[in-house]
Amino acid sequence: MNVLVVGSGGREHALVWKLKQSARIERLVCAPGNPGIATLAETAPIAAGDTRGLLEFARVNKMGLTVIGPEQPLAAGIADEFQKAGLRLFGPSRRAAEIEWSKSFAKEFMRRHGIPSAAFRIFGARQKADAVAYLATCPLPVVLKAAGLAAGKGVIVCATADEAQQALAHLTDNAAFGSAGETIVVEEFLEGEEASVFAICDGYQFITLAPAQDHKRALDGDQGMNTGGMGAYAPAPVVSPSVMAQIKKNILEPAIRGMESEGRLYRGCLYAGLMLTPAGPRVIEFNCRFGDPETQVVLPLYEGDLLELLVAACDGMVGRIEQPSPPAGSAVCVVMASEGYPEAYETGKTIEGLGLLTDETIVFHAGTRRQPDGSLVTAGGRVLGVTAVRGEGPIAATIDAAYAAVDKITFDGMHFRRDIARRALNATAG
């Protein structure tokens, strides 16, 4: 089978890396790809948002499967166009993907189907005065979210009333978020441990991959601004077998049934971002694709054939795939970012040290560019996802291996957290 992966970041590098291991793949292409992906697969200079170009490429090159990495093409309806053309694509339709691209839809959907989440109120573009008044009455902390797609940065946790009003102004500023901030969701603040669970769905059935925990804040100790993710690890011990059973029964199963009942058959990866509260797991958000950087730790722990799994999801055959056993080992990903991220940052900084790494470490490229002279330079906010994978033993050793690799890599202004996966140590000690 010929396979096309769409995207250019660390998530797509991880997808290509895992798909490359399938004996069934004859030709593997990524559009547009990145320098790391180019060492594993062909790359094609087609932007992820170029639906017509991707469709034509898949048709001409007889791609048996196209895998969409980022959310924007799914929100734009690329799955619908491929379906009309009779081409197999892993990813939900535009209507099913609304569970991510409209947080207001997602919240109302969860309320309709009894899926546990935070209490909320929604305010439209012409209701800013109402939102200001409502915020003055909210218990603190309170959470404000831009309802549209905001690259993981449209969520602000506010500890004071002044912060809440400032956040409202920031989110509704068109220069900051454009149309994504036209509708605002105000949510109850949930206490607990966060977790991410990927469900691979065929519209009716699903299997879950190893639970992960992401680190959204820019600085150690969960301080600083929200980012797209500064690192992740899997499996997250806080998601015990009993907690996973609750997640499946109370969240994933109602979500899949609810989408079907509303004519939004969900085929693809349903990402549940969760808060594990004293009252049980609650949904922080749903996403319509693999998470980034969680994919960089979840896929290395999946022992099955990823191609077989994704094709089964597209063809309504997930029931034929065996639910994977909990992994014996662990994976830890540390994101190396540009100075200033998630705000303004410079690019073009030379990256050195990648040739010094050991086989137990995988470096997934997130924002890199190859110069004409062959040197590798930074080209984004998140630059590299340095991932250590160990098949057995304590996660402490995996953490040490990840940071040993990070310490060999250099570029001007590099920034990373030093406490990725430390919660797993605390959970083990407890």
CSV table of C-alpha atoms in Angstrom, one decimal:
chain,number,residue,atom,x,y,z
A,1,MET,CA,0.0,0.0,0.0
A,2,ASN,CA,1.1,3.6,-0.7
A,3,VAL,CA,0.6,5.9,2.2
A,4,LEU,CA,0.5,9.7,2.4
A,5,VAL,CA,0.9,11.5,5.8
A,6,VAL,CA,-0.2,15.2,5.8
A,7,GLY,CA,1.6,17.7,8.1
A,8,SER,CA,5.1,19.0,9.0
A,9,GLY,CA,5.6,18.8,12.8
A,10,GLY,CA,6.6,16.4,15.5
A,11,ARG,CA,3.3,14.6,15.5
A,12,GLU,CA,3.7,13.8,11.8
A,13,HIS,CA,7.3,12.7,12.2
A,14,ALA,CA,6.1,10.2,14.9
A,15,LEU,CA,3.3,9.0,12.6
A,16,VAL,CA,5.8,8.5,9.7
A,17,TRP,CA,8.3,6.8,12.1
A,18,LYS,CA,5.7,4.3,13.3
A,19,LEU,CA,4.1,3.7,9.9
A,20,LYS,CA,7.6,3.0,8.4
A,21,GLN,CA,7.7,-0.1,10.5
A,22,SER,CA,4.8,-1.7,8.7
A,23,ALA,CA,5.8,-4.4,6.2
A,24,ARG,CA,2.7,-3.6,4.2
A,25,ILE,CA,3.8,-0.2,3.1
A,26,GLU,CA,5.3,0.0,-0.4
A,27,ARG,CA,5.7,3.8,-0.7
A,28,LEU,CA,5.5,6.3,2.2
A,29,VAL,CA,5.2,10.1,1.5
A,30,CYS,CA,4.7,13.1,3.7
A,31,ALA,CA,3.4,16.4,2.6
A,32,PRO,CA,5.0,18.8,3.2
A,33,GLY,CA,7.2,17.0,5.8
A,34,ASN,CA,10.3,18.3,7.4
A,35,PRO,CA,14.1,17.4,7.5
A,36,GLY,CA,13.6,14.7,10.1
A,37,ILE,CA,10.8,13.1,8.1
A,38,ALA,CA,12.9,13.3,5.0
A,39,THR,CA,15.3,10.7,6.4
A,40,LEU,CA,12.4,8.2,6.6
A,41,ALA,CA,10.1,8.9,3.7
A,42,GLU,CA,9.6,10.9,0.5
A,43,THR,CA,8.4,14.4,1.0
A,44,ALA,CA,6.1,16.4,-1.3
A,45,PRO,CA,5.9,20.2,-1.4
A,46,ILE,CA,2.1,20.4,-0.8
A,47,ALA,CA,0.8,22.5,2.1
A,48,ALA,CA,-1.4,20.7,4.7
A,49,GLY,CA,-4.2,23.2,3.8
A,50,ASP,CA,-4.1,22.5,0.1
A,51,THR,CA,-7.0,20.1,-0.1
A,52,ARG,CA,-7.1,20.1,-3.9
A,53,GLY,CA,-3.4,19.5,-4.3
A,54,LEU,CA,-3.4,16.7,-1.7
A,55,LEU,CA,-6.4,15.0,-3.3
A,56,GLU,CA,-4.8,15.2,-6.8
A,57,PHE,CA,-1.5,13.8,-5.4
A,58,ALA,CA,-3.3,10.9,-3.7
A,59,ARG,CA,-5.3,10.1,-6.8
A,60,VAL,CA,-2.4,10.2,-9.2
A,61,ASN,CA,0.0,8.3,-7.0
A,62,LYS,CA,-2.6,5.7,-6.0
A,63,MET,CA,-2.4,6.3,-2.2
A,64,GLY,CA,-4.2,3.6,-0.4
A,65,LEU,CA,-4.4,5.6,2.8
A,66,THR,CA,-4.0,9.3,3.6
A,67,VAL,CA,-3.4,10.2,7.3
A,68,ILE,CA,-4.1,13.7,8.4
A,69,GLY,CA,-2.0,15.1,11.2
A,70,PRO,CA,-3.1,18.6,12.0
A,71,GLU,CA,-6.7,19.7,12.8
A,72,GLN,CA,-7.0,22.6,10.3
A,73,PRO,CA,-7.5,20.4,7.2
A,74,LEU,CA,-10.1,18.3,9.0
A,75,ALA,CA,-11.9,21.4,10.1
A,76,ALA,CA,-11.9,22.5,6.4
A,77,GLY,CA,-13.5,19.2,5.3
A,78,ILE,CA,-10.7,17.3,3.7
A,79,ALA,CA,-12.1,14.0,4.8
A,80,ASP,CA,-15.4,14.8,3.0
A,81,GLU,CA,-13.6,15.6,-0.3
A,82,PHE,CA,-11.5,12.4,-0.2
A,83,GLN,CA,-14.7,10.4,0.5
A,84,LYS,CA,-16.4,11.9,-2.5
A,85,ALA,CA,-13.4,10.9,-4.6
A,86,GLY,CA,-13.5,7.3,-3.3
A,87,LEU,CA,-10.1,7.7,-1.5
A,88,ARG,CA,-9.4,6.3,2.0
A,89,LEU,CA,-8.5,8.9,4.6
A,90,PHE,CA,-7.9,8.6,8.3
A,91,GLY,CA,-9.6,11.5,10.0
A,92,PRO,CA,-13.2,12.6,10.7
A,93,SER,CA,-15.6,14.5,8.5
A,94,ARG,CA,-15.9,18.2,8.9
A,95,ARG,CA,-19.1,17.8,10.9
A,96,ALA,CA,-17.5,15.2,13.2
A,97,ALA,CA,-14.4,17.3,13.6
A,98,GLU,CA,-16.6,20.1,14.9
A,99,ILE,CA,-16.0,18.5,18.3
A,100,GLU,CA,-12.6,20.3,18.2
A,101,TRP,CA,-13.1,23.3,15.9
A,102,SER,CA,-16.0,24.6,17.9
A,103,LYS,CA,-15.6,24.4,21.7
A,104,SER,CA,-19.1,25.8,22.1
A,105,PHE,CA,-20.5,22.8,20.0
A,106,ALA,CA,-18.4,20.4,22.0
A,107,LYS,CA,-19.7,21.7,25.4
A,108,GLU,CA,-23.3,21.6,24.2
A,109,PHE,CA,-22.7,18.1,22.7
A,110,MET,CA,-21.4,16.9,26.0
A,111,ARG,CA,-24.4,18.3,27.9
A,112,ARG,CA,-26.8,16.6,25.5
A,113,HIS,CA,-25.1,13.2,25.9
A,114,GLY,CA,-24.4,13.3,29.6
A,115,ILE,CA,-20.6,13.4,29.2
A,116,PRO,CA,-19.0,14.7,32.4
A,117,SER,CA,-17.2,18.1,31.9
A,118,ALA,CA,-16.9,21.5,33.6
A,119,ALA,CA,-19.9,23.7,34.1
A,120,PHE,CA,-19.9,26.5,31.5
A,121,ARG,CA,-21.5,29.5,29.9
A,122,ILE,CA,-21.1,30.5,26.2
A,123,PHE,CA,-20.9,34.2,25.0
A,124,GLY,CA,-21.1,35.2,21.4
A,125,ALA,CA,-19.4,38.1,19.6
A,126,ARG,CA,-22.2,40.6,20.6
A,127,GLN,CA,-22.4,39.5,24.2
A,128,LYS,CA,-19.1,40.8,25.5
A,129,ALA,CA,-20.9,43.1,28.1
A,130,ASP,CA,-22.8,40.0,29.3
A,131,ALA,CA,-19.5,38.1,29.6
A,132,VAL,CA,-18.0,41.0,31.6
A,133,ALA,CA,-20.9,41.0,34.0
A,134,TYR,CA,-20.9,37.2,34.4
A,135,LEU,CA,-17.2,37.0,35.1
A,136,ALA,CA,-17.7,39.4,38.0
A,137,THR,CA,-19.9,36.8,39.6
A,138,CYS,CA,-17.7,33.7,38.9
A,139,PRO,CA,-15.9,31.7,41.6
A,140,LEU,CA,-12.2,31.9,41.2
A,141,PRO,CA,-10.1,30.5,39.5
A,142,VAL,CA,-12.1,30.6,36.3
A,143,VAL,CA,-11.2,29.3,32.8
A,144,LEU,CA,-11.7,31.2,29.5
A,145,LYS,CA,-11.5,29.6,26.1
A,146,ALA,CA,-11.6,30.8,22.6
A,147,ALA,CA,-14.3,28.7,21.0
A,148,GLY,CA,-12.4,28.3,17.7
A,149,LEU,CA,-9.1,26.7,16.7
A,150,ALA,CA,-6.2,28.6,18.5
A,151,ALA,CA,-3.2,26.1,18.2
A,152,GLY,CA,-3.5,25.1,21.8
A,153,LYS,CA,-3.1,28.6,23.1
A,154,GLY,CA,-6.7,29.8,23.4
A,155,VAL,CA,-7.1,28.7,27.0
A,156,ILE,CA,-6.4,31.0,29.9
A,157,VAL,CA,-6.7,30.1,33.6
A,158,CYS,CA,-7.5,33.2,35.7
A,159,ALA,CA,-6.8,33.4,39.4
A,160,THR,CA,-8.3,36.9,39.9
A,161,ALA,CA,-11.2,38.9,38.7
A,162,ASP,CA,-8.8,41.4,37.0
A,163,GLU,CA,-7.0,38.5,35.2
A,164,ALA,CA,-10.4,37.2,34.0
A,165,GLN,CA,-11.4,40.6,32.5
A,166,GLN,CA,-7.9,40.9,30.9
A,167,ALA,CA,-8.2,37.4,29.4
A,168,LEU,CA,-11.6,38.2,28.0
A,169,ALA,CA,-10.2,41.3,26.2
A,170,HIS,CA,-7.2,39.3,25.0
A,171,LEU,CA,-9.3,36.4,23.6
A,172,THR,CA,-11.7,38.7,21.8
A,173,ASP,CA,-9.0,40.8,20.3
A,174,ASN,CA,-9.1,39.9,16.6
A,175,ALA,CA,-5.4,40.6,16.2
A,176,ALA,CA,-4.7,37.8,18.7
A,177,PHE,CA,-7.1,35.0,17.7
A,178,GLY,CA,-9.2,36.3,14.7
A,179,SER,CA,-12.5,34.5,14.3
A,180,ALA,CA,-11.5,31.9,16.9
A,181,GLY,CA,-12.2,34.4,19.6
A,182,GLU,CA,-15.5,35.6,18.4
A,183,THR,CA,-17.3,33.1,20.8
A,184,ILE,CA,-16.0,32.6,24.3
A,185,VAL,CA,-16.6,29.7,26.7
A,186,VAL,CA,-16.3,30.5,30.4
A,187,GLU,CA,-15.7,27.3,32.4
A,188,GLU,CA,-15.6,26.1,35.9
A,189,PHE,CA,-12.0,25.4,37.0
A,190,LEU,CA,-11.4,21.7,37.6
A,191,GLU,CA,-8.9,20.4,40.2
A,192,GLY,CA,-7.0,17.2,39.6
A,193,GLU,CA,-4.4,15.5,37.4
A,194,GLU,CA,-4.6,15.9,33.6
A,195,ALA,CA,-4.4,13.0,31.2
A,196,SER,CA,-4.7,12.4,27.5
A,197,VAL,CA,-6.4,9.3,25.9
A,198,PHE,CA,-6.4,8.5,22.2
A,199,ALA,CA,-9.3,6.4,21.0
A,200,ILE,CA,-9.0,5.0,17.4
A,201,CYS,CA,-12.6,4.9,16.2
A,202,ASP,CA,-14.4,3.4,13.2
A,203,GLY,CA,-17.7,5.1,13.9
A,204,TYR,CA,-19.1,2.4,16.2
A,205,GLN,CA,-16.2,0.8,18.0
A,206,PHE,CA,-12.8,2.0,19.3
A,207,ILE,CA,-9.6,0.9,20.9
A,208,THR,CA,-7.5,3.0,23.3
A,209,LEU,CA,-3.8,3.6,23.2
A,210,ALA,CA,-1.5,4.1,26.2
A,211,PRO,CA,-2.7,7.1,28.3
A,212,ALA,CA,-0.3,10.0,28.4
A,213,GLN,CA,0.2,13.2,30.3
A,214,ASP,CA,1.1,16.5,28.6
A,215,HIS,CA,2.9,19.5,30.1
A,216,LYS,CA,1.2,22.6,28.7
A,217,ARG,CA,2.9,25.4,30.7
A,218,ALA,CA,6.1,26.9,29.4
A,219,LEU,CA,8.1,26.8,32.7
A,220,ASP,CA,9.0,24.2,35.3
A,221,GLY,CA,6.4,23.6,38.0
A,222,ASP,CA,3.6,24.3,35.6
A,223,GLN,CA,4.3,28.0,35.6
A,224,GLY,CA,4.3,30.5,32.7
A,225,MET,CA,2.0,30.7,29.7
A,226,ASN,CA,0.1,27.9,28.0
A,227,THR,CA,1.8,26.4,25.0
A,228,GLY,CA,1.1,23.7,22.4
A,229,GLY,CA,3.0,21.3,24.8
A,230,MET,CA,6.4,21.3,26.3
A,231,GLY,CA,6.7,17.6,26.7
A,232,ALA,CA,4.8,14.4,27.5
A,233,TYR,CA,5.2,10.9,28.9
A,234,ALA,CA,3.3,7.6,28.7
A,235,PRO,CA,1.9,5.6,30.3
A,236,ALA,CA,0.5,8.0,32.8
A,237,PRO,CA,0.2,6.0,36.1
A,238,VAL,CA,-2.7,8.2,37.3
A,239,VAL,CA,-4.8,6.5,34.6
A,240,SER,CA,-5.2,3.1,36.4
A,241,PRO,CA,-7.2,0.3,34.8
A,242,SER,CA,-10.2,1.3,36.9
A,243,VAL,CA,-9.9,4.9,35.8
A,244,MET,CA,-9.5,3.8,32.2
A,245,ALA,CA,-12.7,1.7,32.5
A,246,GLN,CA,-14.5,4.9,33.7
A,247,ILE,CA,-13.2,6.9,30.8
A,248,LYS,CA,-14.4,4.3,28.3
A,249,LYS,CA,-17.8,3.9,29.9
A,250,ASN,CA,-18.7,7.5,30.8
A,251,ILE,CA,-16.8,9.5,28.1
A,252,LEU,CA,-15.7,7.6,25.0
A,253,GLU,CA,-18.6,5.3,24.5
A,254,PRO,CA,-21.2,8.1,24.9
A,255,ALA,CA,-19.2,10.3,22.6
A,256,ILE,CA,-19.0,7.8,19.8
A,257,ARG,CA,-22.7,6.9,20.2
A,258,GLY,CA,-23.7,10.5,20.4
A,259,MET,CA,-21.8,11.4,17.2
A,260,GLU,CA,-23.5,8.6,15.4
A,261,SER,CA,-26.9,9.5,16.7
A,262,GLU,CA,-26.4,13.1,15.4
A,263,GLY,CA,-25.4,12.0,11.9
A,264,ARG,CA,-21.7,12.7,12.6
A,265,LEU,CA,-20.2,9.2,12.3
A,266,TYR,CA,-16.8,9.5,13.9
A,267,ARG,CA,-13.9,7.8,12.1
A,268,GLY,CA,-10.4,8.8,13.1
A,269,CYS,CA,-8.6,9.5,16.3
A,270,LEU,CA,-10.7,11.0,19.1
A,271,TYR,CA,-8.4,12.7,21.6
A,272,ALA,CA,-9.9,13.1,25.1
A,273,GLY,CA,-8.1,15.7,27.2
A,274,LEU,CA,-9.2,14.9,30.7
A,275,MET,CA,-9.1,16.1,34.3
A,276,LEU,CA,-9.1,13.3,36.8
A,277,THR,CA,-11.1,14.9,39.6
A,278,PRO,CA,-12.2,13.5,43.0
A,279,ALA,CA,-15.6,13.0,41.4
A,280,GLY,CA,-14.1,11.0,38.5
A,281,PRO,CA,-12.7,11.8,35.0
A,282,ARG,CA,-14.1,14.9,33.3
A,283,VAL,CA,-13.5,16.2,29.8
A,284,ILE,CA,-11.4,19.4,29.4
A,285,GLU,CA,-11.6,19.2,25.6
A,286,PHE,CA,-12.0,16.8,22.7
A,287,ASN,CA,-9.6,17.0,19.7
A,288,CYS,CA,-10.2,15.4,16.3
A,289,ARG,CA,-6.7,14.1,15.7
A,290,PHE,CA,-3.6,12.8,17.4
A,291,GLY,CA,-2.2,15.1,20.1
A,292,ASP,CA,1.2,16.8,19.9
A,293,PRO,CA,3.5,16.0,21.7
A,294,GLU,CA,1.6,13.0,23.2
A,295,THR,CA,1.9,11.1,19.9
A,296,GLN,CA,5.6,11.1,20.3
A,297,VAL,CA,5.3,9.0,23.4
A,298,VAL,CA,2.2,7.0,22.7
A,299,LEU,CA,3.1,5.5,19.3
A,300,PRO,CA,6.5,4.2,20.3
A,301,LEU,CA,4.8,2.2,23.0
A,302,TYR,CA,2.2,0.7,20.5
A,303,GLU,CA,3.3,-2.8,19.6
A,304,GLY,CA,0.9,-3.4,16.8
A,305,ASP,CA,1.0,-2.5,13.1
A,306,LEU,CA,-0.2,1.2,13.0
A,307,LEU,CA,-1.1,0.9,9.3
A,308,GLU,CA,-3.4,-2.1,10.0
A,309,LEU,CA,-5.1,-0.2,12.8
A,310,LEU,CA,-5.7,3.0,10.8
A,311,VAL,CA,-7.0,1.1,7.8
A,312,ALA,CA,-9.4,-0.8,10.1
A,313,ALA,CA,-10.7,2.4,11.5
A,314,CYS,CA,-11.3,3.7,8.0
A,315,ASP,CA,-13.0,0.5,6.9
A,316,GLY,CA,-15.3,0.0,10.0
A,317,MET,CA,-13.2,-3.0,11.2
A,318,VAL,CA,-11.7,-1.8,14.5
A,319,GLY,CA,-13.5,-4.7,16.2
A,320,ARG,CA,-11.0,-7.1,14.4
A,321,ILE,CA,-8.0,-5.4,16.1
A,322,GLU,CA,-7.0,-6.6,19.5
A,323,GLN,CA,-7.0,-4.0,22.3
A,324,PRO,CA,-3.3,-3.5,23.1
A,325,SER,CA,-2.1,-4.6,26.5
A,326,PRO,CA,-0.7,-1.9,28.9
A,327,PRO,CA,2.9,-1.3,27.9
A,328,ALA,CA,5.6,-2.7,30.1
A,329,GLY,CA,8.0,0.1,29.3
A,330,SER,CA,7.7,3.9,29.1
A,331,ALA,CA,8.4,6.9,26.9
A,332,VAL,CA,9.3,10.4,27.8
A,333,CYS,CA,9.4,13.4,25.3
A,334,VAL,CA,11.1,16.7,26.1
A,335,VAL,CA,10.3,19.5,23.8
A,336,MET,CA,13.2,21.8,23.0
A,337,ALA,CA,11.8,25.2,22.0
A,338,SER,CA,13.0,28.6,20.8
A,339,GLU,CA,13.6,31.4,23.2
A,340,GLY,CA,10.4,33.4,23.7
A,341,TYR,CA,8.0,30.6,22.7
A,342,PRO,CA,4.9,30.7,22.9
A,343,GLU,CA,5.2,34.4,22.1
A,344,ALA,CA,7.6,36.0,19.6
A,345,TYR,CA,10.8,34.0,18.8
A,346,GLU,CA,13.7,34.1,16.3
A,347,THR,CA,14.4,31.3,13.9
A,348,GLY,CA,17.5,30.3,11.8
A,349,LYS,CA,19.6,29.1,14.8
A,350,THR,CA,22.0,26.3,14.0
A,351,ILE,CA,21.2,23.0,15.7
A,352,GLU,CA,24.1,20.8,16.7
A,353,GLY,CA,24.6,17.5,18.6
A,354,LEU,CA,22.0,15.2,17.0
A,355,GLY,CA,24.8,12.9,15.8
A,356,LEU,CA,25.8,12.2,19.4
A,357,LEU,CA,22.6,10.5,20.5
A,358,THR,CA,22.1,6.8,21.3
A,359,ASP,CA,19.6,4.3,19.7
A,360,GLU,CA,17.2,4.4,22.6
A,361,THR,CA,16.5,8.1,21.8
A,362,ILE,CA,14.3,9.3,18.9
A,363,VAL,CA,14.4,13.0,17.9
A,364,PHE,CA,11.2,14.1,16.3
A,365,HIS,CA,11.5,17.3,14.3
A,366,ALA,CA,8.8,19.9,15.0
A,367,GLY,CA,10.2,23.1,13.6
A,368,THR,CA,13.4,22.7,11.7
A,369,ARG,CA,14.8,23.6,8.2
A,370,ARG,CA,17.7,22.3,6.2
A,371,GLN,CA,19.9,25.0,4.8
A,372,PRO,CA,21.5,24.9,1.3
A,373,ASP,CA,24.9,24.1,2.9
A,374,GLY,CA,23.3,21.1,4.7
A,375,SER,CA,23.2,22.6,8.2
A,376,LEU,CA,20.0,22.2,10.3
A,377,VAL,CA,18.4,25.3,11.8
A,378,THR,CA,15.4,26.2,13.9
A,379,ALA,CA,12.2,27.1,12.0
A,380,GLY,CA,9.5,27.2,14.6
A,381,GLY,CA,8.6,27.7,18.3
A,382,ARG,CA,8.8,24.1,19.2
A,383,VAL,CA,11.9,22.8,17.5
A,384,LEU,CA,12.6,19.2,18.6
A,385,GLY,CA,10.8,16.5,20.6
A,386,VAL,CA,13.6,14.5,22.2
A,387,THR,CA,12.0,11.1,23.1
A,388,ALA,CA,13.5,8.3,25.1
A,389,VAL,CA,11.9,4.9,25.0
A,390,ARG,CA,12.6,1.9,27.3
A,391,GLY,CA,10.9,-1.5,27.0
A,392,GLU,CA,11.0,-2.2,30.7
A,393,GLY,CA,12.2,-0.8,34.0
A,394,PRO,CA,11.2,2.3,36.0
A,395,ILE,CA,10.3,5.5,34.3
A,396,ALA,CA,13.0,7.3,36.2
A,397,ALA,CA,15.6,5.6,33.9
A,398,THR,CA,13.6,6.8,30.8
A,399,ILE,CA,13.5,10.4,32.2
A,400,ASP,CA,17.3,10.2,32.7
A,401,ALA,CA,17.8,9.0,29.2
A,402,ALA,CA,15.7,11.7,27.7
A,403,TYR,CA,17.5,14.5,29.5
A,404,ALA,CA,20.9,12.9,28.8
A,405,ALA,CA,20.0,13.3,25.1
A,406,VAL,CA,18.7,16.8,25.5
A,407,ASP,CA,22.0,17.8,27.1
A,408,LYS,CA,23.9,16.8,24.0
A,409,ILE,CA,21.8,19.1,21.7
A,410,THR,CA,22.5,22.8,21.4
A,411,PHE,CA,21.1,25.9,19.6
A,412,ASP,CA,21.1,29.5,20.5
A,413,GLY,CA,18.3,30.5,22.9
A,414,MET,CA,17.1,26.9,23.4
A,415,HIS,CA,14.5,26.5,26.1
A,416,PHE,CA,13.0,23.4,27.7
A,417,ARG,CA,11.5,22.2,30.9
A,418,ARG,CA,13.5,20.2,33.4
A,419,ASP,CA,10.6,18.5,35.1
A,420,ILE,CA,8.9,16.5,32.4
A,421,ALA,CA,7.3,13.2,33.8
A,422,ARG,CA,8.2,14.1,37.4
A,423,ARG,CA,4.6,13.5,38.3
A,424,ALA,CA,5.1,9.9,37.3
A,425,LEU,CA,7.9,9.6,39.8
A,426,ASN,CA,5.6,11.0,42.5
A,427,ALA,CA,2.9,8.6,41.6
A,428,THR,CA,5.3,5.6,41.7
A,429,ALA,CA,6.6,6.8,45.1
A,430,GLY,CA,3.1,7.2,46.4
